[in-house]
């Protein structure tokens, strides 16, 4: 091997480790760990905080409050007039906020418990019941707690919606098979008693205790 060929070989041998080292560095830099990604348009499940709603100077109604049997993590309060409010949430040991509309940041009434409140811890995720939902287009629906049943085509209404005579039906009206839940509103015609199904709507947000 002549001197010229030896020189070229040495130059190439010197460059190869640098080139290989640079390539390895690039691969290592681009293969960093990727954390959990937010799913676009997925239904937002919100743990309700009663302190998040502004409270005016409304005088609270005296009532007897017990743990809600149908909405774990909340209370059921019965007033002296036999009016019942549910769900209710403790703002403090002496005040509860009942029938909240968290989408509009309003509530139905305040209650002053007449005896010590029982401890009501937040439910585990598998027991959590959405008590308020917001659908595509802005329609909101609150879980039904009134004693008088509403039955449409043999199926019980479980949520009252803001549009008159509009309901969500069945014990679990939400299709949760995709990141964005869907629900089907039904509207009752009070004049004829007939029921019309609306279009399936995406569920934007749900609130749980």
Short mmCIF file of C-alpha atoms in Angstrom, two decimals:
data_model
loop_
_atom_site.label_atom_id
_atom_site.label_comp_id
_atom_site.label_asym_id
_atom_site.label_seq_id
_atom_site.Cartn_x
_atom_site.Cartn_y
_atom_site.Cartn_z
CA UNK A 1 0.00 0.00 0.00
CA UNK A 2 1.55 3.33 -1.05
CA UNK A 3 1.79 6.38 1.22
CA UNK A 4 -1.12 8.21 -0.45
CA UNK A 5 -3.51 5.30 0.11
CA UNK A 6 -2.37 4.95 3.72
CA UNK A 7 -3.12 8.65 4.33
CA UNK A 8 -6.63 8.41 2.88
CA UNK A 9 -7.36 5.29 4.99
CA UNK A 10 -6.29 7.04 8.18
CA UNK A 11 -8.45 10.09 7.44
CA UNK A 12 -11.53 7.93 6.83
CA UNK A 13 -10.84 5.86 9.93
CA UNK A 14 -10.73 9.04 11.97
CA UNK A 15 -14.04 10.34 10.60
CA UNK A 16 -16.08 7.16 11.06
CA UNK A 17 -16.27 7.21 14.90
CA UNK A 18 -17.39 10.84 14.87
CA UNK A 19 -20.04 10.15 12.29
CA UNK A 20 -21.31 7.11 14.18
CA UNK A 21 -21.25 8.97 17.46
CA UNK A 22 -23.26 11.84 15.99
CA UNK A 23 -25.87 9.46 14.60
CA UNK A 24 -26.26 7.71 17.94
CA UNK A 25 -26.70 11.03 19.70
CA UNK A 26 -29.43 12.05 17.26
CA UNK A 27 -31.34 8.79 17.78
CA UNK A 28 -31.05 9.06 21.54
CA UNK A 29 -32.29 12.65 21.52
CA UNK A 30 -35.32 11.88 19.37
CA UNK A 31 -36.38 8.78 21.32
CA UNK A 32 -37.24 10.46 24.61
CA UNK A 33 -40.20 9.24 26.70
CA UNK A 34 -43.60 10.64 25.69
CA UNK A 35 -46.04 11.34 28.54
CA UNK A 36 -49.84 10.89 28.50
CA UNK A 37 -51.53 12.97 25.86
CA UNK A 38 -54.86 14.82 26.26
CA UNK A 39 -57.59 13.35 24.06
CA UNK A 40 -59.21 16.10 22.03
CA UNK A 41 -62.96 16.55 22.54
CA UNK A 42 -63.17 13.86 25.24
CA UNK A 43 -66.00 14.27 27.75
CA UNK A 44 -64.74 16.18 30.77
CA UNK A 45 -65.61 14.60 34.12
CA UNK A 46 -65.50 17.26 36.85
CA UNK A 47 -65.48 16.69 40.61
CA UNK A 48 -67.94 19.32 41.87
CA UNK A 49 -66.71 21.86 44.41
CA UNK A 50 -69.64 23.71 46.06
CA UNK A 51 -67.30 26.52 47.13
CA UNK A 52 -66.76 27.33 43.43
CA UNK A 53 -70.29 28.76 43.10
CA UNK A 54 -70.85 32.35 44.24
CA UNK A 55 -73.30 32.55 47.12
CA UNK A 56 -75.43 35.64 47.56
CA UNK A 57 -77.18 36.85 50.67
CA UNK A 58 -79.94 34.24 50.44
CA UNK A 59 -81.24 33.09 53.80
CA UNK A 60 -80.84 29.32 54.19
CA UNK A 61 -83.88 27.13 54.78
CA UNK A 62 -83.81 24.97 57.93
CA UNK A 63 -83.84 21.28 57.10
CA UNK A 64 -82.94 17.77 58.12
CA UNK A 65 -80.17 16.37 55.94
CA UNK A 66 -79.04 12.78 55.43
CA UNK A 67 -76.74 11.05 52.99
CA UNK A 68 -78.29 10.67 49.55
CA UNK A 69 -79.05 7.06 48.65
CA UNK A 70 -79.16 7.71 44.90
CA UNK A 71 -76.23 10.11 44.48
CA UNK A 72 -73.29 8.91 46.59
CA UNK A 73 -71.19 11.74 47.99
CA UNK A 74 -74.10 14.17 48.39
CA UNK A 75 -76.98 14.90 50.81
CA UNK A 76 -80.76 14.83 50.71
CA UNK A 77 -82.41 17.59 52.74
CA UNK A 78 -86.05 17.74 53.82
CA UNK A 79 -87.46 21.12 54.82
CA UNK A 80 -90.12 21.77 57.45
CA UNK A 81 -92.58 22.39 54.60
CA UNK A 82 -91.96 18.80 53.38
CA UNK A 83 -90.09 20.13 50.37
CA UNK A 84 -87.10 17.91 49.54
CA UNK A 85 -83.88 19.10 47.89
CA UNK A 86 -81.38 16.69 46.35
CA UNK A 87 -78.50 16.67 45.66
CA UNK A 88 -77.07 18.99 48.30
CA UNK A 89 -73.41 19.66 49.05
CA UNK A 90 -71.85 20.88 52.28
CA UNK A 91 -70.19 24.28 52.00
CA UNK A 92 -69.55 24.13 55.76
CA UNK A 93 -70.94 22.31 58.77
CA UNK A 94 -73.79 24.80 58.96
CA UNK A 95 -74.67 25.39 55.30
CA UNK A 96 -75.46 23.25 52.28
CA UNK A 97 -75.91 24.26 48.67
CA UNK A 98 -78.68 22.35 46.88
CA UNK A 99 -79.68 21.65 43.27
CA UNK A 100 -76.64 23.32 41.72
CA UNK A 101 -76.29 24.26 38.06
CA UNK A 102 -72.49 24.32 37.76
CA UNK A 103 -72.60 25.23 34.06
CA UNK A 104 -74.40 28.49 34.89
CA UNK A 105 -72.72 28.80 38.32
CA UNK A 106 -76.08 28.99 40.10
CA UNK A 107 -78.00 26.87 42.62
CA UNK A 108 -81.54 26.23 43.78
CA UNK A 109 -81.36 27.04 47.49
CA UNK A 110 -79.24 27.05 50.62
CA UNK A 111 -80.05 24.82 53.58
CA UNK A 112 -79.11 25.13 57.25
CA UNK A 113 -78.97 21.62 58.76
CA UNK A 114 -80.86 21.25 62.03
CA UNK A 115 -78.55 18.50 63.29
CA UNK A 116 -74.94 17.49 62.77
CA UNK A 117 -74.21 16.39 59.22
CA UNK A 118 -73.14 12.77 58.75
CA UNK A 119 -69.76 12.32 57.12
CA UNK A 120 -70.16 11.82 53.38
CA UNK A 121 -66.85 11.08 51.61
CA UNK A 122 -66.53 11.45 47.84
CA UNK A 123 -67.45 8.22 46.06
CA UNK A 124 -64.96 6.03 44.27
CA UNK A 125 -64.94 6.49 40.45
CA UNK A 126 -66.95 3.31 39.89
CA UNK A 127 -69.75 4.56 42.19
CA UNK A 128 -69.79 8.19 41.03
CA UNK A 129 -73.11 9.29 39.51
CA UNK A 130 -73.18 12.34 37.20
CA UNK A 131 -75.76 14.71 38.69
CA UNK A 132 -75.47 17.42 36.02
CA UNK A 133 -74.45 17.22 32.35
CA UNK A 134 -73.88 19.60 29.46
CA UNK A 135 -74.44 18.39 25.89
CA UNK A 136 -73.31 19.71 22.53
CA UNK A 137 -75.21 22.85 21.68
CA UNK A 138 -75.44 23.93 25.32
CA UNK A 139 -78.39 21.79 26.47
CA UNK A 140 -78.02 20.97 30.17
CA UNK A 141 -79.73 18.21 32.13
CA UNK A 142 -79.96 17.56 35.88
CA UNK A 143 -80.57 14.21 37.51
CA UNK A 144 -84.20 13.65 38.50
CA UNK A 145 -84.92 13.36 42.21
CA UNK A 146 -88.61 14.33 42.20
CA UNK A 147 -90.93 11.66 43.63
CA UNK A 148 -93.33 11.81 40.67
CA UNK A 149 -92.04 9.52 37.88
CA UNK A 150 -91.97 10.53 34.23
CA UNK A 151 -92.31 7.56 31.88
CA UNK A 152 -91.82 7.83 28.12
CA UNK A 153 -92.71 4.79 26.02
CA UNK A 154 -92.32 2.58 29.07
CA UNK A 155 -88.89 3.92 30.05
CA UNK A 156 -88.28 6.09 33.11
CA UNK A 157 -86.82 9.57 32.65
CA UNK A 158 -83.72 9.96 34.82
CA UNK A 159 -82.61 13.49 33.86
CA UNK A 160 -84.65 16.68 33.42
CA UNK A 161 -83.25 18.92 30.67
CA UNK A 162 -83.46 22.69 30.43
CA UNK A 163 -85.71 22.52 27.34
CA UNK A 164 -89.29 21.94 28.58
CA UNK A 165 -90.52 18.31 28.46
CA UNK A 166 -87.09 17.08 27.38
CA UNK A 167 -85.42 14.21 29.23
CA UNK A 168 -82.66 11.65 29.23
CA UNK A 169 -83.98 8.13 29.76
CA UNK A 170 -82.92 4.93 31.50
CA UNK A 171 -80.73 4.34 34.54
CA UNK A 172 -77.56 5.15 32.58
CA UNK A 173 -78.41 7.26 29.54
CA UNK A 174 -74.77 7.73 28.45
CA UNK A 175 -72.93 5.77 25.80
CA UNK A 176 -69.37 5.67 27.17
CA UNK A 177 -67.79 3.47 24.50
CA UNK A 178 -65.70 6.34 23.15
CA UNK A 179 -63.70 9.16 24.79
CA UNK A 180 -66.58 11.48 23.91
CA UNK A 181 -69.75 10.17 25.56
CA UNK A 182 -73.08 10.55 23.79
CA UNK A 183 -76.67 10.81 25.01
CA UNK A 184 -80.07 10.84 23.32
CA UNK A 185 -82.56 13.50 24.46
CA UNK A 186 -86.27 12.68 24.19
CA UNK A 187 -89.07 15.24 24.08
CA UNK A 188 -92.61 14.63 25.27
CA UNK A 189 -95.54 16.30 23.56
CA UNK A 190 -97.87 17.11 26.50
CA UNK A 191 -100.84 17.60 24.18
CA UNK A 192 -100.69 14.16 22.56
CA UNK A 193 -98.48 12.19 24.95
CA UNK A 194 -96.25 11.15 22.05
CA UNK A 195 -92.47 11.00 22.38
CA UNK A 196 -89.92 12.19 19.84
CA UNK A 197 -86.26 11.23 19.98
CA UNK A 198 -83.75 13.91 19.17
CA UNK A 199 -80.35 13.35 17.63
CA UNK A 200 -77.60 11.72 19.65
CA UNK A 201 -75.54 14.52 21.17
CA UNK A 202 -71.99 14.55 22.42
CA UNK A 203 -71.55 15.08 26.15
CA UNK A 204 -69.23 18.02 26.76
CA UNK A 205 -69.02 17.94 30.58
CA UNK A 206 -70.43 15.97 33.49
CA UNK A 207 -70.24 16.85 37.17
CA UNK A 208 -69.92 14.22 39.89
CA UNK A 209 -69.88 14.62 43.71
#
